[in-house]
Tab-separated table of C-alpha atoms in Angstrom:
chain	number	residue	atom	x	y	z
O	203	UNK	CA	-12.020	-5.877	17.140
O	204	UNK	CA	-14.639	-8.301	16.670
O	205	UNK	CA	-14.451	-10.468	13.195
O	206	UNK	CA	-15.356	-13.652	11.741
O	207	UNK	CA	-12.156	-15.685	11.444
O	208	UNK	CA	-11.211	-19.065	9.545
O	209	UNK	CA	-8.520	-20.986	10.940
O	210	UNK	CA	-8.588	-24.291	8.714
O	211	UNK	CA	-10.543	-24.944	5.096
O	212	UNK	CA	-13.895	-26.660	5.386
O	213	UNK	CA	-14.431	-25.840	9.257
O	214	UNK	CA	-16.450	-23.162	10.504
O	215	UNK	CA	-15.821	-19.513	10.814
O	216	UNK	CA	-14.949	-18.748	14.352
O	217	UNK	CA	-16.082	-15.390	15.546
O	218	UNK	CA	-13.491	-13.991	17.855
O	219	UNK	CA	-11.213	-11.058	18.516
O	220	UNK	CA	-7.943	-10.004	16.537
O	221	UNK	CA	-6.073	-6.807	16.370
O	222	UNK	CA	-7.691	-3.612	15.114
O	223	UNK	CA	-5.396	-2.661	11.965
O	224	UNK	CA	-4.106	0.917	11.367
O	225	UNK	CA	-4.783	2.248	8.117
O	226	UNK	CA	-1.127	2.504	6.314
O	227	UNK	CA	0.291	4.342	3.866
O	228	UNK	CA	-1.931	4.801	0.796
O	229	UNK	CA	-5.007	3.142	3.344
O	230	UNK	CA	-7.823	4.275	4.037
O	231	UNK	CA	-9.340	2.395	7.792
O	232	UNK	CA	-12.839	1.919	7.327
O	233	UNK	CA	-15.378	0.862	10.054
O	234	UNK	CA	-17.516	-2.274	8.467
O	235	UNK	CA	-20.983	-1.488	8.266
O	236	UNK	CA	-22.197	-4.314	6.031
O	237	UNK	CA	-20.615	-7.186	4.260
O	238	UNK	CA	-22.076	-8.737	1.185
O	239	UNK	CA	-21.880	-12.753	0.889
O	240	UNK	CA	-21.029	-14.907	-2.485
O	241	UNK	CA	-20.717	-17.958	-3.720
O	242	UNK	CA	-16.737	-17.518	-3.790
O	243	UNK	CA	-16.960	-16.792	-0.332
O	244	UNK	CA	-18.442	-19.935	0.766
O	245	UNK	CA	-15.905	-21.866	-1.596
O	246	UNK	CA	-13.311	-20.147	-0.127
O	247	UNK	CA	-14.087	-21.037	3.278
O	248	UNK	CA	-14.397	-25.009	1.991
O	249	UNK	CA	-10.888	-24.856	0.066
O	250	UNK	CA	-12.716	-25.093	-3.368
O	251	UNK	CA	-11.449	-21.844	-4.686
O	252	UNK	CA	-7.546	-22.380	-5.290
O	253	UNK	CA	-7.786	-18.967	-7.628
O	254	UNK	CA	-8.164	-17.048	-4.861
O	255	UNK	CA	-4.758	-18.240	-2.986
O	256	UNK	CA	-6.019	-17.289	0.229
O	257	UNK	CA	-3.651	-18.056	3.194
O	258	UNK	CA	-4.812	-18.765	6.522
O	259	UNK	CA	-5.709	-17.933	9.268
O	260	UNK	CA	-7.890	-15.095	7.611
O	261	UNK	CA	-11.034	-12.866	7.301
O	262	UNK	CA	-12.908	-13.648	4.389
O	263	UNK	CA	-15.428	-11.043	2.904
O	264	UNK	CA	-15.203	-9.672	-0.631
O	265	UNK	CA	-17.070	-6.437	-0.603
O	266	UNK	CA	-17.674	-3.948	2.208
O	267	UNK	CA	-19.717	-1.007	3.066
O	268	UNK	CA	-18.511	1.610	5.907
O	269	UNK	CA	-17.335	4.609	6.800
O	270	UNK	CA	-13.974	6.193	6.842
O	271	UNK	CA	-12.390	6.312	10.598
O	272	UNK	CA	-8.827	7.236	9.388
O	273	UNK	CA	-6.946	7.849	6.675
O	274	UNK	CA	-3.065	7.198	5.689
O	275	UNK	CA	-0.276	9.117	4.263
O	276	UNK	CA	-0.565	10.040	0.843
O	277	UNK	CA	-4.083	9.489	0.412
O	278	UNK	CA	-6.263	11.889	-1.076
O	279	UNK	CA	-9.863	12.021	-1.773
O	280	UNK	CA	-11.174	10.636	1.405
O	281	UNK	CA	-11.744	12.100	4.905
O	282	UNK	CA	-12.772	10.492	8.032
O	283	UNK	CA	-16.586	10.351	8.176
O	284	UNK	CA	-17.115	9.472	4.267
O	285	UNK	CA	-19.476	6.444	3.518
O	286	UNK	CA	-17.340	4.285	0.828
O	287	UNK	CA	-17.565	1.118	-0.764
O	288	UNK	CA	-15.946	-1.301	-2.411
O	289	UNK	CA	-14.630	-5.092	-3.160
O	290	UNK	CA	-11.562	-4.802	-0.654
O	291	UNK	CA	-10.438	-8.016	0.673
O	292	UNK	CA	-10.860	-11.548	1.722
O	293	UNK	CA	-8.164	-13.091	-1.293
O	294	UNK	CA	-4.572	-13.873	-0.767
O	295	UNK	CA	-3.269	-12.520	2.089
O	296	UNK	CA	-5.365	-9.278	2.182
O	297	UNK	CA	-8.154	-9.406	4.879
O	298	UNK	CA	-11.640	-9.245	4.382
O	299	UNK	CA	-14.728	-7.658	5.593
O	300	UNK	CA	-16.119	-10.260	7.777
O	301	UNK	CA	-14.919	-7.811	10.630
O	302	UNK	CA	-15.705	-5.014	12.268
O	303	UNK	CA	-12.845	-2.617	10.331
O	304	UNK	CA	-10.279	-2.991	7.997
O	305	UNK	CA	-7.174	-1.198	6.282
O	306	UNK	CA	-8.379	-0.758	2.510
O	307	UNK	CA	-6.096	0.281	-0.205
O	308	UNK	CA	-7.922	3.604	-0.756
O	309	UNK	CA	-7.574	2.561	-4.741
O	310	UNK	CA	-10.597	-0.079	-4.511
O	311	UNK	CA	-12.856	2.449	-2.817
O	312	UNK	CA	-15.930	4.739	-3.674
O	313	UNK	CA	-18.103	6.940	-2.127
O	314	UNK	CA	-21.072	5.115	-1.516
O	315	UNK	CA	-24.541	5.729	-3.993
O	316	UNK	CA	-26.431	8.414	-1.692
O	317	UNK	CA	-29.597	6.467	-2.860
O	318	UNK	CA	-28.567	3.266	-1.341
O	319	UNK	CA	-28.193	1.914	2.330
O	320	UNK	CA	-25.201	0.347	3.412
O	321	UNK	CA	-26.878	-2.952	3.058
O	322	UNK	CA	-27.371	-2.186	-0.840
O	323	UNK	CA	-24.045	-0.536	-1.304
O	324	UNK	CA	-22.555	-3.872	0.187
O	325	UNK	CA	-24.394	-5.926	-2.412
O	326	UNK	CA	-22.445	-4.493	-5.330
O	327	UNK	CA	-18.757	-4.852	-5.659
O	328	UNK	CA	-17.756	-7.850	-6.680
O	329	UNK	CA	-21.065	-8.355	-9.209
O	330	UNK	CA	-20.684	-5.057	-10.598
O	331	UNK	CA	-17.247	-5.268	-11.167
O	332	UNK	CA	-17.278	-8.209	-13.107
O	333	UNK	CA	-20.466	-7.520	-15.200
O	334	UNK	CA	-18.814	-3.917	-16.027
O	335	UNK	CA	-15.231	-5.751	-16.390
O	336	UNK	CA	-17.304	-8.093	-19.286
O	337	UNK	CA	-19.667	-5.970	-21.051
O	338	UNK	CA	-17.852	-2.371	-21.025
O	339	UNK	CA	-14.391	-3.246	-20.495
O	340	UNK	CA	-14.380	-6.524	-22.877
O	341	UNK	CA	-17.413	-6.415	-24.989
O	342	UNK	CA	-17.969	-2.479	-25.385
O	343	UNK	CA	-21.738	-2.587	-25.131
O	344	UNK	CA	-23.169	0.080	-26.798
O	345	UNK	CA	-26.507	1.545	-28.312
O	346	UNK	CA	-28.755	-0.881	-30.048
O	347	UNK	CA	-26.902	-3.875	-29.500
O	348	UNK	CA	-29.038	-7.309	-28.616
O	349	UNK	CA	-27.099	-8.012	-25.259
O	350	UNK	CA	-28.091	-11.793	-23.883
O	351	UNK	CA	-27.201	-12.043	-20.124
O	352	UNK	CA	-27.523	-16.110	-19.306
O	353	UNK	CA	-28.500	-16.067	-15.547
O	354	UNK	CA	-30.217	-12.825	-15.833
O	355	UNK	CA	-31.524	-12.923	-12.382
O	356	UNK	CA	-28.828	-13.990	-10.607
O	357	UNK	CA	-25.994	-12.079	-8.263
O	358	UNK	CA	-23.727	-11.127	-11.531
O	359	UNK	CA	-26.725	-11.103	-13.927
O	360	UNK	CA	-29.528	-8.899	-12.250
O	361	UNK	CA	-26.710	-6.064	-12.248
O	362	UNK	CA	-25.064	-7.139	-15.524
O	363	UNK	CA	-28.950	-6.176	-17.410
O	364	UNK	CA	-29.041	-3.010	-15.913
O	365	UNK	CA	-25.858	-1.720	-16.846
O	366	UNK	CA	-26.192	-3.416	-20.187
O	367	UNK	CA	-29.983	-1.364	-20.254
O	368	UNK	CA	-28.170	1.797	-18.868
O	369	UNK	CA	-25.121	1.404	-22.159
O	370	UNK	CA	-28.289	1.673	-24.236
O	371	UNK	CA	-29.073	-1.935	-25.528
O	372	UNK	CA	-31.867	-3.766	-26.304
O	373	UNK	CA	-31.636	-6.850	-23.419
O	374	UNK	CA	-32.072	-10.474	-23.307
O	375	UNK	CA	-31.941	-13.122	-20.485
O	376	UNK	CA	-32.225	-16.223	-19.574
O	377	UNK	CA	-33.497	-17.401	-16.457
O	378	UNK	CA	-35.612	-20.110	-14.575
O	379	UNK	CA	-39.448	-20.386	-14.751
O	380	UNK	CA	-39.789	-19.211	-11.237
O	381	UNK	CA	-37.376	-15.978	-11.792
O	382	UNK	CA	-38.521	-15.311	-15.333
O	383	UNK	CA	-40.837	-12.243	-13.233
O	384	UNK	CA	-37.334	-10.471	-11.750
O	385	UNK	CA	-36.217	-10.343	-15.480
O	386	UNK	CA	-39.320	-8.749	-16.493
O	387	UNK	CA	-38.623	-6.682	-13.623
O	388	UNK	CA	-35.367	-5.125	-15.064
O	389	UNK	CA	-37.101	-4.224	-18.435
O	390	UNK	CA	-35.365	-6.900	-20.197
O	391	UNK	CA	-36.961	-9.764	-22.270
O	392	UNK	CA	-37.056	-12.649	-20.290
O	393	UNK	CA	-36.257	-16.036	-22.058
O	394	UNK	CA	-37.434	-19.647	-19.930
O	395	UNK	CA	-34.170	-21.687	-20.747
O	396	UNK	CA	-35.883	-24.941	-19.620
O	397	UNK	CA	-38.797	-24.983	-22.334
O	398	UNK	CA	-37.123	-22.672	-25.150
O	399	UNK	CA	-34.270	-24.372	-26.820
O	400	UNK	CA	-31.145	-22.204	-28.538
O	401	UNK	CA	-31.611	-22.523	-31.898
O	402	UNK	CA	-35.413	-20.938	-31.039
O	403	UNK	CA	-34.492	-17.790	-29.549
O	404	UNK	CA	-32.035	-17.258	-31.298
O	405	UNK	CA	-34.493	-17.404	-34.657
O	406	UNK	CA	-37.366	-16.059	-32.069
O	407	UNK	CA	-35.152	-12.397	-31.207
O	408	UNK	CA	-32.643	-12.140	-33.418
O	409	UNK	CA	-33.493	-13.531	-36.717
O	410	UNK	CA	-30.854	-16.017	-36.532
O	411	UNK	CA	-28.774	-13.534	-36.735
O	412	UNK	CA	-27.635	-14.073	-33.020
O	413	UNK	CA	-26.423	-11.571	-30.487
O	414	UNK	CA	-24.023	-8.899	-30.676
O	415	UNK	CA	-22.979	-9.758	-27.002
O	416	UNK	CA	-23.456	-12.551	-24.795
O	417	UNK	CA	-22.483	-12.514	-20.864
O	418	UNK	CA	-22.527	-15.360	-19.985
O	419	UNK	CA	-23.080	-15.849	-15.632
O	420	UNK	CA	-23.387	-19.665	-15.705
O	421	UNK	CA	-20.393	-21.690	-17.422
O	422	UNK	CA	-20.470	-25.452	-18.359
O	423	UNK	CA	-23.005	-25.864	-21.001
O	424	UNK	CA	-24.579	-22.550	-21.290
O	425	UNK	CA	-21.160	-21.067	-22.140
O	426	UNK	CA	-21.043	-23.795	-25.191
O	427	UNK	CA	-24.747	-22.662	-26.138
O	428	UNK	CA	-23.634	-19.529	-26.211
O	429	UNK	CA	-20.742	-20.505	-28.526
O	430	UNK	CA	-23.610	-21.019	-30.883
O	431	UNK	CA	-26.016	-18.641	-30.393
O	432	UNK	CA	-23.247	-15.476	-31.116
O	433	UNK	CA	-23.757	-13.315	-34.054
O	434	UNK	CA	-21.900	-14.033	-36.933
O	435	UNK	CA	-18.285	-12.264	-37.316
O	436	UNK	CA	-18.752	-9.120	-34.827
O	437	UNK	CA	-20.459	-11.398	-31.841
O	438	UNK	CA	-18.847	-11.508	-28.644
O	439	UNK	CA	-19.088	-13.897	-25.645
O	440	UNK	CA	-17.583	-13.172	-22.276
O	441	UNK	CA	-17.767	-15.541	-19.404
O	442	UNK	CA	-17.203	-15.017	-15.926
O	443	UNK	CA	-17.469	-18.988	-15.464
O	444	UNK	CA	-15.052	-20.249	-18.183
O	445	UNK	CA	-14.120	-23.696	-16.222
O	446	UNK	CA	-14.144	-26.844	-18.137
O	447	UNK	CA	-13.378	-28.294	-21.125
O	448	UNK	CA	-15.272	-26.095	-23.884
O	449	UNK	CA	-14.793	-26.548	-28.210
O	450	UNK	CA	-14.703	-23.348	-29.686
O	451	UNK	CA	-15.270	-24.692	-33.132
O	452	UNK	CA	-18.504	-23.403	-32.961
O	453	UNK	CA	-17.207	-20.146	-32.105
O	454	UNK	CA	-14.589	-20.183	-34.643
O	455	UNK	CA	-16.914	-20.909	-37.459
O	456	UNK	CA	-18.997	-17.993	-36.696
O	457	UNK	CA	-15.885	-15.733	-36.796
O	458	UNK	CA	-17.004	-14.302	-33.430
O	459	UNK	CA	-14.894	-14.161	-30.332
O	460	UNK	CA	-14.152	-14.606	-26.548
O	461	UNK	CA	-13.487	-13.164	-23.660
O	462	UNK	CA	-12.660	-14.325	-19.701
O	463	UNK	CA	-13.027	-12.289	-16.611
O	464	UNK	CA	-11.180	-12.716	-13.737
O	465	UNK	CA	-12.584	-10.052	-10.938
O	466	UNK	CA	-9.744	-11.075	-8.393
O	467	UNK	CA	-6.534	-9.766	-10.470
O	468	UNK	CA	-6.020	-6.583	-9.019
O	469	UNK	CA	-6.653	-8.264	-5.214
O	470	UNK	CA	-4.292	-10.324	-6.113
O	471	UNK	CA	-1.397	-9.016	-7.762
O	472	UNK	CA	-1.977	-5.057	-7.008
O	473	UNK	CA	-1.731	-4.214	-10.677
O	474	UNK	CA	-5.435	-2.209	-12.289
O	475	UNK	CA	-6.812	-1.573	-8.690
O	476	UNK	CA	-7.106	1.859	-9.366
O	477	UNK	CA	-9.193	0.750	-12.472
O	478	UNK	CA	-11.856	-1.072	-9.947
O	479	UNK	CA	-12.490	2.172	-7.826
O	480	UNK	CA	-13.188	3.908	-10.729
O	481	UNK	CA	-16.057	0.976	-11.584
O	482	UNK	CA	-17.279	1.585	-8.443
O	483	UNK	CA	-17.288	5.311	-9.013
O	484	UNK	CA	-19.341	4.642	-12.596
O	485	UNK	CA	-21.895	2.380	-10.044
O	486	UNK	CA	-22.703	5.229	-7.607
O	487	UNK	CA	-23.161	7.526	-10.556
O	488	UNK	CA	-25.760	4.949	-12.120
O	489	UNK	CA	-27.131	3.954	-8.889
O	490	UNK	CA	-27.653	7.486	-8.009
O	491	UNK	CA	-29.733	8.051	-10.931
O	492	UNK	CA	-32.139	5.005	-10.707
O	493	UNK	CA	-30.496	2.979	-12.981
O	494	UNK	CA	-28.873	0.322	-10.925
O	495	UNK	CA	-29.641	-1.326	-7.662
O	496	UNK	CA	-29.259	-4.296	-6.131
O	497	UNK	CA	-31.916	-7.164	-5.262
O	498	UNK	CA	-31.814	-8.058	-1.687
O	499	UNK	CA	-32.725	-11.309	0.287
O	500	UNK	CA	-35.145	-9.764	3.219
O	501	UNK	CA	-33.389	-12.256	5.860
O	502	UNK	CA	-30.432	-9.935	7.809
O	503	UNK	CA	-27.625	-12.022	9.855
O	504	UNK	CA	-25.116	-10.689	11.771
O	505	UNK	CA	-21.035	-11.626	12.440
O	506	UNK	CA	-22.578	-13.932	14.536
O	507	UNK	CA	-24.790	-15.982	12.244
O	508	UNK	CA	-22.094	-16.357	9.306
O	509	UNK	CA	-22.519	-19.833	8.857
O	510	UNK	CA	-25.801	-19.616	8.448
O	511	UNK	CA	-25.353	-16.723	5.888
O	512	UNK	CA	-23.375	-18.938	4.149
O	513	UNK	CA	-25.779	-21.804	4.291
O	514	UNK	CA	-28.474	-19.480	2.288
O	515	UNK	CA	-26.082	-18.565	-0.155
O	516	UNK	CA	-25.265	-22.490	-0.989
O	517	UNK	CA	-28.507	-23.604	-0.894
O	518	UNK	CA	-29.723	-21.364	-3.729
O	519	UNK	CA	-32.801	-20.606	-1.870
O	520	UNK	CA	-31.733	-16.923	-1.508
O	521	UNK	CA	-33.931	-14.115	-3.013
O	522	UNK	CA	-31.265	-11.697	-3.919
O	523	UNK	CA	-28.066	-11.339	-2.923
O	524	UNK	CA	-27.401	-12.445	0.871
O	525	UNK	CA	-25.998	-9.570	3.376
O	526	UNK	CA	-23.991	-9.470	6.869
O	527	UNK	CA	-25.074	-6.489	8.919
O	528	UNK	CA	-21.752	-5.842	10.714
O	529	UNK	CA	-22.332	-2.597	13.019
C-alpha cells in the first residue's frame, strides 16, 4: 500500500510503499478515506513532540476516516463495508493514517455521523476528544453554566463551543479580530482578546463573578489569565496546553481548581481506549442532529502533497481545520 512515511525527525515525509497490515485480533482493517492534519502532527514530524514517543520509521496521522475492509477475531460491532471514524494512530509505535489502510484497535472507532463526509468525519477526533475529555469528562458542563472557551475558533475550540452549547450553557470565547465572525457563527458571545482586557469581561459577562468553566485551547499566558478570571470557589479551568511555568496563587486564592488533558493516553499506554470510541460515538450522535460539525479549510491535498498540508497547518493561514484526501 501506498502511505506517507517518515524515516528521520525534521526531514520530509517520503511517500512510498510498505506492507498492507492485516487487521489482528480485536482489529478492525480500515481502508483510509481521509486523514485530518494538526499541529501535533507537524511537531511530530520535526521531533518537537517528545509526549508522543513516536519511534521511527513511521506513519504519522492522528485521526482517520474509512471504511471497514476486514475485521479480526473477537470483534464485534463492526462489519466489512461500515464507514467509521476515529483518532487511531500516528503515536508511539502504533501507525497512523497517512496511508492508504490501517489495522485499528476496533476500541477507538465509531460509525461515522451519516450527516458528514469523510472529509468532515476526519476533522474530528483528536479535537473532539479533547474538548469532550475537558469540559464533560473534567469540568462536567452543564445547564446554565458561563463556559469561556479561549481560542474559540480554533481546531480544539470551534468544537469545544458547540459541545459546550449542546451541554446547555451559556458560551463565551475569545478569539482574534479577524475570527471574532466564526464565534458569532457558533452562537456563542464572541470576546476580541486584543482590545478587551480580563478584568473587563470578566466584570462585562459575568459580574465579576467569573466563569463557572474555562477551557482553555491556548496555554502560556492565557492559561494564567484564566487563573484569574475563574469563578470564585466552584470555577474550573482545564487546559489542553498546560506547558510552562504557571503560579497558581491566583487560582488558589479563588478556591477554584484545575484540570490537564492529555488526548494521547490511551494511544499510548492502551488503558481508557474503549472510553474514546464511546466520545466518538457521543460526536456522531450530536453531529447527526446539527449540533456539531467541523469547519473546513476549502484547499484538498492528497498523500502526495503532505508537506504542503503541513505547511498550511504551521503557517496559521488555514481556514478550518486542514484535510488529506487519501482514496
Amino acid at each position: 500500500m501506498r502511505a506517507a512515511l517518515l524515516r528521520e525527525f525534521g526531514t520530509p515525509l517520503i511517500l512510498t510503499e510498505i506492507d498492507k497490515p492485516d487487521a489482528g485480533p480485536g482489529q478492525v482493517l480500515v481502508t483510509i478515506k481521509a486523514s485530518g492534519v494538526n499541529p501535533l502532527d507537524t511537531k511530530i514530524r520535526a521531533g518537537k513532540a517528545a509526549h508522543a514517543r513516536r519511534t521511527l520509521p513511521a506513519v504519522l496521522g492522528l485521526d482517520l476516516a474509512g471504511v471497514v475492509e476486514q475485521v479480526g477475531a473477537g470483534v464485534s460491532g463492526f462489519t466489512p463495508g461500515d464507514e467509521v471514524y476515529g483518532m487511531t494512530g500516528g503515536v508511539g509505535d502504533v501507525q497512523g493514517s497517512l496511508a492508504e489502510y490501517a489495522a485499528v484497535d476496533a476500541r477507538l472507532l465509531a460509525r461515522k455521523p451519516a450527516s458528514l463526509s469523510m472529509r468532515e468525519a476526519a476533522a474530528l477526533p483528536l479535537v473532539v476528544i479533547t474538548a469532550w475529555e475537558g469540559l464533560i469528562d473534567r469540568a462536567q458542563v452543564r445547564p446554565g453554566q458561563k463556559v469561556l472557551i479561549h481560542g474559540g475558533a480554533g481546531g480544539i475550540g470551534h468544537v469545544a463551543v458547540q459541545i459546550a452549547r449542546a451541554r446547555g450553557a451559556d458560551v463565551f470565547a475569545t478569539a482574534s479580530p479577524s475570527r471574532l465572525e466564526v464565534v458569532e457563527r457558533l452562537h456563542a458571545t464572541p470576546i476580541d482578546y486584543t482590545t478587551t482586557p480580563v478584568q473587563e469581561y470578566v466584570a462585562q459577562h459575568t459580574g465579576g463573578e467569573g466563569f463557572d468553566v474555562i477551557f482553555d485551547t491556548v496555554g502560556g499566558a492565557v492559561l494564567d489569565a484564566s487563573f484569574a478570571a475563574v469563578r470564585t470557589y466552584t470555577g474550573h479551568v482545564v487546559s489542553a496546553l498546560g506547558w510552562g511555568t504557571h503560579s497558581i496563587a491566583p487560582l488558589s486564592f479563588r478556591g477554584a481548581t484545575y484540570s490537564g488533558v492529555f488526548t494521547l493516553l490511551p494511544l499510548l499506554t492502551g488503558r481508557g481506549r474503549e472510553h474514546h470510541g464511546q466520545i466518538m460515538r457521543e460526536a456522531s450522535a450530536l453531529a447527526d442532529a446539527g449540533a456539531l460539525k467541523p469547519l473546513l479549510d476549502p484547499r484538498h491535498f492528497t498523500l502526495a502533497d503532505v508537506a504542503d498540508a503541513h505547511a498550511a497547518v504551521e503557517s496559521g493561514t488555514a481556514q478550518g481545520k486542514i484535510v488529506i484526501d487519501v482514496a
